[in-house]
Amino acid sequence: MSKVVLITGASSGIGEATARTLAANGHQVVLGARRTERLEKIAAGIRERGGVAEYRMLDVADRDDVNAFVAFAREKFKRVDVIFNNAGVMPVSPMNALKVDEWDRIIDVNVKGVLNGIAAVLPLMESQGSGHIINTASTGAHAVGGQFGVYCASKYAVRAITEGLRQEMDTIRVTLISPGVTESELGHDISVEGTATAVKQLRSIALSPDAIARAVLYAISQPADVDVNEMIIRTVRSAGHAF
Ligand SMILES: NC(=O)c1ccc[n+]([C@@H]2O[C@H](COP(=O)([O-])OP(=O)(O)OC[C@H]3O[C@@H](n4cnc5c(N)ncnc54)[C@H](OP(=O)(O)O)[C@@H]3O)[C@@H](O)[C@H]2O)c1
């Protein structure tokens, strides 16, 4: 059955791959991110292949904007079946570098962004009597590494929020996706040179974002009474480290 799927952080990486994969499998996708020129191209590519895609500028850290994004989707498609709260940032750094503005940004996007996404769809999904909230955590929601403390804290928070929500819901499905290292633009904004080099090294062995897109498709495709609670997906070459 074709579903209306809202995807935050759809302008690159995992969100972009998921938009393409879901649309190729007959779902109607609504893409959100700040870089609208990217969204426009991705949506055009989907439509050229016969898929259905809409897009809208979105800053997940802004609660009103997330509400407007959901209202936009409702206006276009009259319902919302799934939200994939996927937008995230990873400007990691040593704590003593005191990159306090970057700490704020991680919390605002990775934690408050997910909360804003949940708040924007929950009343609607409850009134529909169905819905599916999928949140992107990380293997960094299961283990902590030096210089990743604030990022991992944000992802542990997403994991806790998702599990708390799941326990409250009996008609709305709730899924946590925890990718390991995946090819994307994540970490492009790391401002400490040594950290950027180390992260580049860590990210040299990475999964294709299509692998995460297929996991999202799997969770969405299950019968309505089946809730895939959590998936952790790593490259087989991840031996020797937690991520
Ligand atoms: N790649 C990995 O190794 C990995 C591993 C574990 C978890 N993850 C998680 O996977 C998710 C997707 O990341 P990715 O790897 O695909 O990285 P990415 O290519 O950098 O994509 C991040 C997406 O988030 C969007 N975004 C950032 N700030 C935003 C904001 N304020 N409002 C709306 N959208 C915003 C970006 O779009 P704009 O800049 O256009 O707004 C972009 O589309 C993140 O939650 C990340 O933490 C990634």
GROMACS .gro file of C-alpha atoms and ligand atoms in nm:
model
  291
    1MET     CA    1   0.000   0.000   0.000
    2SER     CA    2   0.130   0.344  -0.095
    3LYS     CA    3   0.206   0.563   0.206
    4VAL     CA    4   0.264   0.934   0.256
    5VAL     CA    5   0.611   0.957   0.407
    6LEU     CA    6   0.767   1.277   0.543
    7ILE     CA    7   1.147   1.276   0.546
    8THR     CA    8   1.352   1.534   0.736
    9GLY     CA    9   1.713   1.583   0.626
   10ALA     CA   10   1.626   1.466   0.275
   11SER     CA   11   1.880   1.685   0.090
   12SER     CA   12   2.174   1.441   0.118
   13GLY     CA   13   2.301   1.111   0.255
   14ILE     CA   14   2.056   0.876   0.426
   15GLY     CA   15   1.751   1.101   0.383
   16GLU     CA   16   1.810   1.143   0.009
   17ALA     CA   17   1.868   0.769  -0.044
   18THR     CA   18   1.555   0.689   0.156
   19ALA     CA   19   1.345   0.932  -0.046
   20ARG     CA   20   1.458   0.772  -0.372
   21THR     CA   21   1.411   0.416  -0.244
   22LEU     CA   22   1.066   0.474  -0.095
   23ALA     CA   23   0.945   0.660  -0.404
   24ALA     CA   24   1.078   0.381  -0.629
   25ASN     CA   25   0.867   0.143  -0.421
   26GLY     CA   26   0.545   0.339  -0.473
   27HIS     CA   27   0.540   0.561  -0.165
   28GLN     CA   28   0.460   0.932  -0.184
   29VAL     CA   29   0.744   1.129  -0.027
   30VAL     CA   30   0.761   1.480   0.119
   31LEU     CA   31   1.118   1.604   0.149
   32GLY     CA   32   1.235   1.861   0.402
   33ALA     CA   33   1.575   2.027   0.463
   34ARG     CA   34   1.728   2.374   0.447
   35ARG     CA   35   1.899   2.341   0.106
   36THR     CA   36   1.594   2.364  -0.121
   37GLU     CA   37   1.796   2.364  -0.443
   38ARG     CA   38   1.906   2.010  -0.353
   39LEU     CA   39   1.550   1.907  -0.265
   40GLU     CA   40   1.423   2.042  -0.594
   41LYS     CA   41   1.671   1.828  -0.790
   42ILE     CA   42   1.599   1.514  -0.588
   43ALA     CA   43   1.222   1.559  -0.624
   44ALA     CA   44   1.261   1.621  -0.999
   45GLY     CA   45   1.466   1.300  -1.033
   46ILE     CA   46   1.198   1.103  -0.850
   47ARG     CA   47   0.920   1.245  -1.070
   48GLU     CA   48   1.119   1.168  -1.388
   49ARG     CA   49   1.112   0.803  -1.280
   50GLY     CA   50   0.735   0.813  -1.232
   51GLY     CA   51   0.741   0.866  -0.856
   52VAL     CA   52   0.552   1.115  -0.641
   53ALA     CA   53   0.753   1.372  -0.445
   54GLU     CA   54   0.693   1.714  -0.292
   55TYR     CA   55   0.946   1.925  -0.104
   56ARG     CA   56   0.954   2.219   0.132
   57MET     CA   57   1.224   2.417   0.311
   58LEU     CA   58   1.252   2.293   0.668
   59ASP     CA   59   1.453   2.380   0.977
   60VAL     CA   60   1.380   2.103   1.227
   61ALA     CA   61   1.511   2.315   1.515
   62ASP     CA   62   1.219   2.554   1.462
   63ARG     CA   63   0.898   2.404   1.605
   64ASP     CA   64   0.667   2.629   1.402
   65ASP     CA   65   0.849   2.538   1.085
   66VAL     CA   66   0.812   2.165   1.154
   67ASN     CA   67   0.438   2.218   1.213
   68ALA     CA   68   0.421   2.406   0.882
   69PHE     CA   69   0.605   2.120   0.707
   70VAL     CA   70   0.346   1.871   0.832
   71ALA     CA   71   0.061   2.107   0.736
   72PHE     CA   72   0.213   2.133   0.386
   73ALA     CA   73   0.213   1.753   0.353
   74ARG     CA   74  -0.149   1.732   0.472
   75GLU     CA   75  -0.252   1.995   0.224
   76LYS     CA   76  -0.090   1.798  -0.060
   77PHE     CA   77  -0.188   1.445   0.039
   78LYS     CA   78  -0.465   1.480   0.302
   79ARG     CA   79  -0.285   1.248   0.545
   80VAL     CA   80   0.051   1.158   0.697
   81ASP     CA   81   0.133   0.790   0.734
   82VAL     CA   82   0.499   0.805   0.828
   83ILE     CA   83   0.752   1.061   0.949
   84PHE     CA   84   1.122   0.977   0.923
   85ASN     CA   85   1.291   1.210   1.173
   86ASN     CA   86   1.633   1.181   1.015
   87ALA     CA   87   1.789   1.532   1.004
   88GLY     CA   88   2.109   1.545   1.205
   89VAL     CA   89   2.445   1.717   1.246
   90MET     CA   90   2.778   1.595   1.383
   91PRO     CA   91   3.024   1.881   1.450
   92VAL     CA   92   3.220   1.673   1.704
   93SER     CA   93   3.517   1.806   1.902
   94PRO     CA   94   3.715   1.753   2.225
   95MET     CA   95   3.519   1.884   2.524
   96ASN     CA   96   3.800   2.118   2.626
   97ALA     CA   97   3.780   2.297   2.292
   98LEU     CA   98   3.457   2.441   2.440
   99LYS     CA   99   3.272   2.454   2.111
  100VAL     CA  100   2.962   2.546   2.305
  101ASP     CA  101   2.771   2.682   2.005
  102GLU     CA  102   2.828   2.350   1.828
  103TRP     CA  103   2.703   2.161   2.137
  104ASP     CA  104   2.387   2.373   2.118
  105ARG     CA  105   2.345   2.300   1.749
  106ILE     CA  106   2.377   1.924   1.805
  107ILE     CA  107   2.110   1.935   2.077
  108ASP     CA  108   1.883   2.170   1.878
  109VAL     CA  109   1.887   1.961   1.559
  110ASN     CA  110   1.941   1.604   1.678
  111VAL     CA  111   1.725   1.609   1.993
  112LYS     CA  112   1.481   1.901   1.971
  113GLY     CA  113   1.442   1.840   1.597
  114VAL     CA  114   1.320   1.486   1.666
  115LEU     CA  115   1.090   1.608   1.945
  116ASN     CA  116   0.951   1.875   1.712
  117GLY     CA  117   0.884   1.608   1.450
  118ILE     CA  118   0.703   1.387   1.700
  119ALA     CA  119   0.493   1.675   1.835
  120ALA     CA  120   0.395   1.785   1.484
  121VAL     CA  121   0.247   1.447   1.384
  122LEU     CA  122   0.130   1.283   1.706
  123PRO     CA  123  -0.217   1.446   1.740
  124LEU     CA  124  -0.284   1.379   1.371
  125MET     CA  125  -0.172   1.016   1.386
  126GLU     CA  126  -0.377   0.962   1.703
  127SER     CA  127  -0.685   1.104   1.529
  128GLN     CA  128  -0.617   0.887   1.221
  129GLY     CA  129  -0.582   0.584   1.451
  130SER     CA  130  -0.261   0.492   1.272
  131GLY     CA  131   0.081   0.621   1.185
  132HIS     CA  132   0.450   0.540   1.200
  133ILE     CA  133   0.728   0.746   1.360
  134ILE     CA  134   1.079   0.645   1.258
  135ASN     CA  135   1.374   0.817   1.427
  136THR     CA  136   1.739   0.803   1.325
  137ALA     CA  137   1.973   0.735   1.614
  138SER     CA  138   2.318   0.585   1.553
  139THR     CA  139   2.556   0.318   1.674
  140GLY     CA  140   2.660   0.623   1.878
  141ALA     CA  141   2.336   0.567   2.073
  142HIS     CA  142   2.483   0.239   2.197
  143ALA     CA  143   2.848   0.329   2.266
  144VAL     CA  144   3.042   0.649   2.335
  145GLY     CA  145   3.374   0.756   2.187
  146GLY     CA  146   3.608   1.036   2.293
  147GLN     CA  147   3.529   1.364   2.112
  148PHE     CA  148   3.182   1.225   2.034
  149GLY     CA  149   3.037   1.288   2.382
  150VAL     CA  150   2.777   1.550   2.291
  151TYR     CA  151   2.682   1.380   1.963
  152CYS     CA  152   2.644   1.043   2.140
  153ALA     CA  153   2.441   1.213   2.415
  154SER     CA  154   2.205   1.343   2.148
  155LYS     CA  155   2.166   0.996   1.999
  156TYR     CA  156   2.122   0.826   2.340
  157ALA     CA  157   1.848   1.085   2.394
  158VAL     CA  158   1.682   0.994   2.063
  159ARG     CA  159   1.694   0.627   2.164
  160ALA     CA  160   1.536   0.701   2.505
  161ILE     CA  161   1.267   0.925   2.356
  162THR     CA  162   1.184   0.663   2.093
  163GLU     CA  163   1.155   0.380   2.345
  164GLY     CA  164   0.943   0.594   2.581
  165LEU     CA  165   0.711   0.682   2.295
  166ARG     CA  166   0.686   0.320   2.179
  167GLN     CA  167   0.573   0.209   2.523
  168GLU     CA  168   0.287   0.464   2.518
  169MET     CA  169   0.153   0.384   2.171
  170ASP     CA  170  -0.084   0.105   2.077
  171THR     CA  171  -0.195   0.212   1.730
  172ILE     CA  172   0.108   0.410   1.613
  173ARG     CA  173   0.424   0.223   1.518
  174VAL     CA  174   0.757   0.352   1.649
  175THR     CA  175   1.093   0.252   1.502
  176LEU     CA  176   1.452   0.341   1.585
  177ILE     CA  177   1.713   0.308   1.311
  178SER     CA  178   2.075   0.305   1.426
  179PRO     CA  179   2.317   0.325   1.135
  180GLY     CA  180   2.685   0.256   1.170
  181VAL     CA  181   2.930   0.460   0.964
  182THR     CA  182   2.752   0.545   0.638
  183GLU     CA  183   2.864   0.742   0.330
  184SER     CA  184   2.715   1.091   0.354
  185GLU     CA  185   2.808   1.451   0.422
  186LEU     CA  186   2.789   1.402   0.800
  187GLY     CA  187   3.075   1.572   0.984
  188HIS     CA  188   3.150   1.818   0.702
  189ASP     CA  189   3.110   2.091   0.963
  190ILE     CA  190   3.373   1.965   1.213
  191SER     CA  191   3.573   2.275   1.305
  192VAL     CA  192   3.871   2.118   1.487
  193GLU     CA  193   4.133   2.008   1.233
  194GLY     CA  194   4.267   1.704   1.422
  195THR     CA  195   3.914   1.579   1.487
  196ALA     CA  196   3.817   1.625   1.122
  197THR     CA  197   4.117   1.414   1.014
  198ALA     CA  198   4.039   1.138   1.268
  199VAL     CA  199   3.673   1.128   1.169
  200LYS     CA  200   3.765   1.114   0.800
  201GLN     CA  201   3.978   0.809   0.881
  202LEU     CA  202   3.693   0.647   1.080
  203ARG     CA  203   3.453   0.715   0.795
  204SER     CA  204   3.681   0.562   0.530
  205ILE     CA  205   3.501   0.229   0.576
  206ALA     CA  206   3.133   0.304   0.535
  207LEU     CA  207   2.802   0.156   0.428
  208SER     CA  208   2.609   0.286   0.131
  209PRO     CA  209   2.313   0.500   0.246
  210ASP     CA  210   2.098   0.267   0.032
  211ALA     CA  211   2.144   0.004   0.305
  212ILE     CA  212   1.974   0.232   0.558
  213ALA     CA  213   1.705   0.324   0.304
  214ARG     CA  214   1.623  -0.047   0.262
  215ALA     CA  215   1.592  -0.082   0.641
  216VAL     CA  216   1.340   0.204   0.648
  217LEU     CA  217   1.150   0.044   0.358
  218TYR     CA  218   1.143  -0.287   0.547
  219ALA     CA  219   1.001  -0.126   0.862
  220ILE     CA  220   0.734   0.060   0.664
  221SER     CA  221   0.639  -0.247   0.461
  222GLN     CA  222   0.544  -0.471   0.753
  223PRO     CA  223   0.174  -0.546   0.825
  224ALA     CA  224   0.004  -0.279   1.039
  225ASP     CA  225   0.022  -0.489   1.357
  226VAL     CA  226   0.397  -0.546   1.325
  227ASP     CA  227   0.620  -0.279   1.476
  228VAL     CA  228   0.988  -0.314   1.393
  229ASN     CA  229   1.119  -0.151   1.710
  230GLU     CA  230   1.488  -0.117   1.638
  231MET     CA  231   1.748  -0.190   1.376
  232ILE     CA  232   2.127  -0.152   1.404
  233ILE     CA  233   2.299  -0.165   1.067
  234ARG     CA  234   2.677  -0.168   1.029
  235THR     CA  235   2.914  -0.251   0.745
  236VAL     CA  236   3.051  -0.602   0.778
  237ARG     CA  237   3.395  -0.435   0.782
  238SER     CA  238   3.325  -0.266   1.117
  239ALA     CA  239   3.521  -0.530   1.312
  240GLY     CA  240   3.735  -0.376   1.583
  241HIS     CA  241   3.530  -0.070   1.667
  242ALA     CA  242   3.188   0.009   1.814
  243PHE     CA  243   3.065   0.229   1.531
  244LIG     N1  244   2.641   0.883   0.810
  244LIG     C1  245   2.665   0.818   0.922
  244LIG     O1  246   2.773   0.761   0.938
  244LIG     C2  247   2.562   0.813   1.029
  244LIG     C3  248   2.575   0.717   1.129
  244LIG     C4  249   2.479   0.714   1.230
  244LIG     C5  250   2.373   0.803   1.230
  244LIG     N2  251   2.364   0.896   1.131
  244LIG     C6  252   2.252   0.990   1.136
  244LIG     O2  253   2.184   0.985   1.013
  244LIG     C7  254   2.112   1.106   0.993
  244LIG     C8  255   2.133   1.155   0.852
  244LIG     O3  256   2.268   1.197   0.838
  244LIG     P1  257   2.356   1.164   0.708
  244LIG     O4  258   2.459   1.068   0.749
  244LIG     O5  259   2.272   1.132   0.592
  244LIG     O6  260   2.433   1.304   0.691
  244LIG     P2  261   2.415   1.425   0.589
  244LIG     O7  262   2.441   1.381   0.450
  244LIG     O8  263   2.497   1.536   0.645
  244LIG     O9  264   2.260   1.460   0.602
  244LIG     C9  265   2.208   1.532   0.710
  244LIG    C10  266   2.076   1.591   0.666
  244LIG    O10  267   2.021   1.666   0.776
  244LIG    C11  268   1.979   1.791   0.727
  244LIG     N3  269   1.979   1.893   0.829
  244LIG    C12  270   2.080   1.937   0.908
  244LIG     N4  271   2.038   2.035   0.990
  244LIG    C13  272   1.906   2.053   0.964
  244LIG    C14  273   1.805   2.139   1.014
  244LIG     N5  274   1.833   2.229   1.109
  244LIG     N6  275   1.681   2.130   0.963
  244LIG    C15  276   1.652   2.041   0.866
  244LIG     N7  277   1.742   1.957   0.814
  244LIG    C16  278   1.867   1.964   0.861
  244LIG    C17  279   2.074   1.823   0.612
  244LIG    O11  280   2.012   1.912   0.520
  244LIG     P3  281   2.035   2.070   0.509
  244LIG    O12  282   2.177   2.097   0.545
  244LIG    O13  283   2.001   2.095   0.365
  244LIG    O14  284   1.934   2.130   0.602
  244LIG    C18  285   2.090   1.686   0.549
  244LIG    O15  286   1.984   1.664   0.458
  244LIG    C19  287   2.160   1.201   1.104
  244LIG    O16  288   2.065   1.203   1.208
  244LIG    C20  289   2.289   1.135   1.150
  244LIG    O17  290   2.320   1.171   1.283
  244LIG    C21  291   2.455   0.901   1.030
   0.00000   0.00000   0.00000
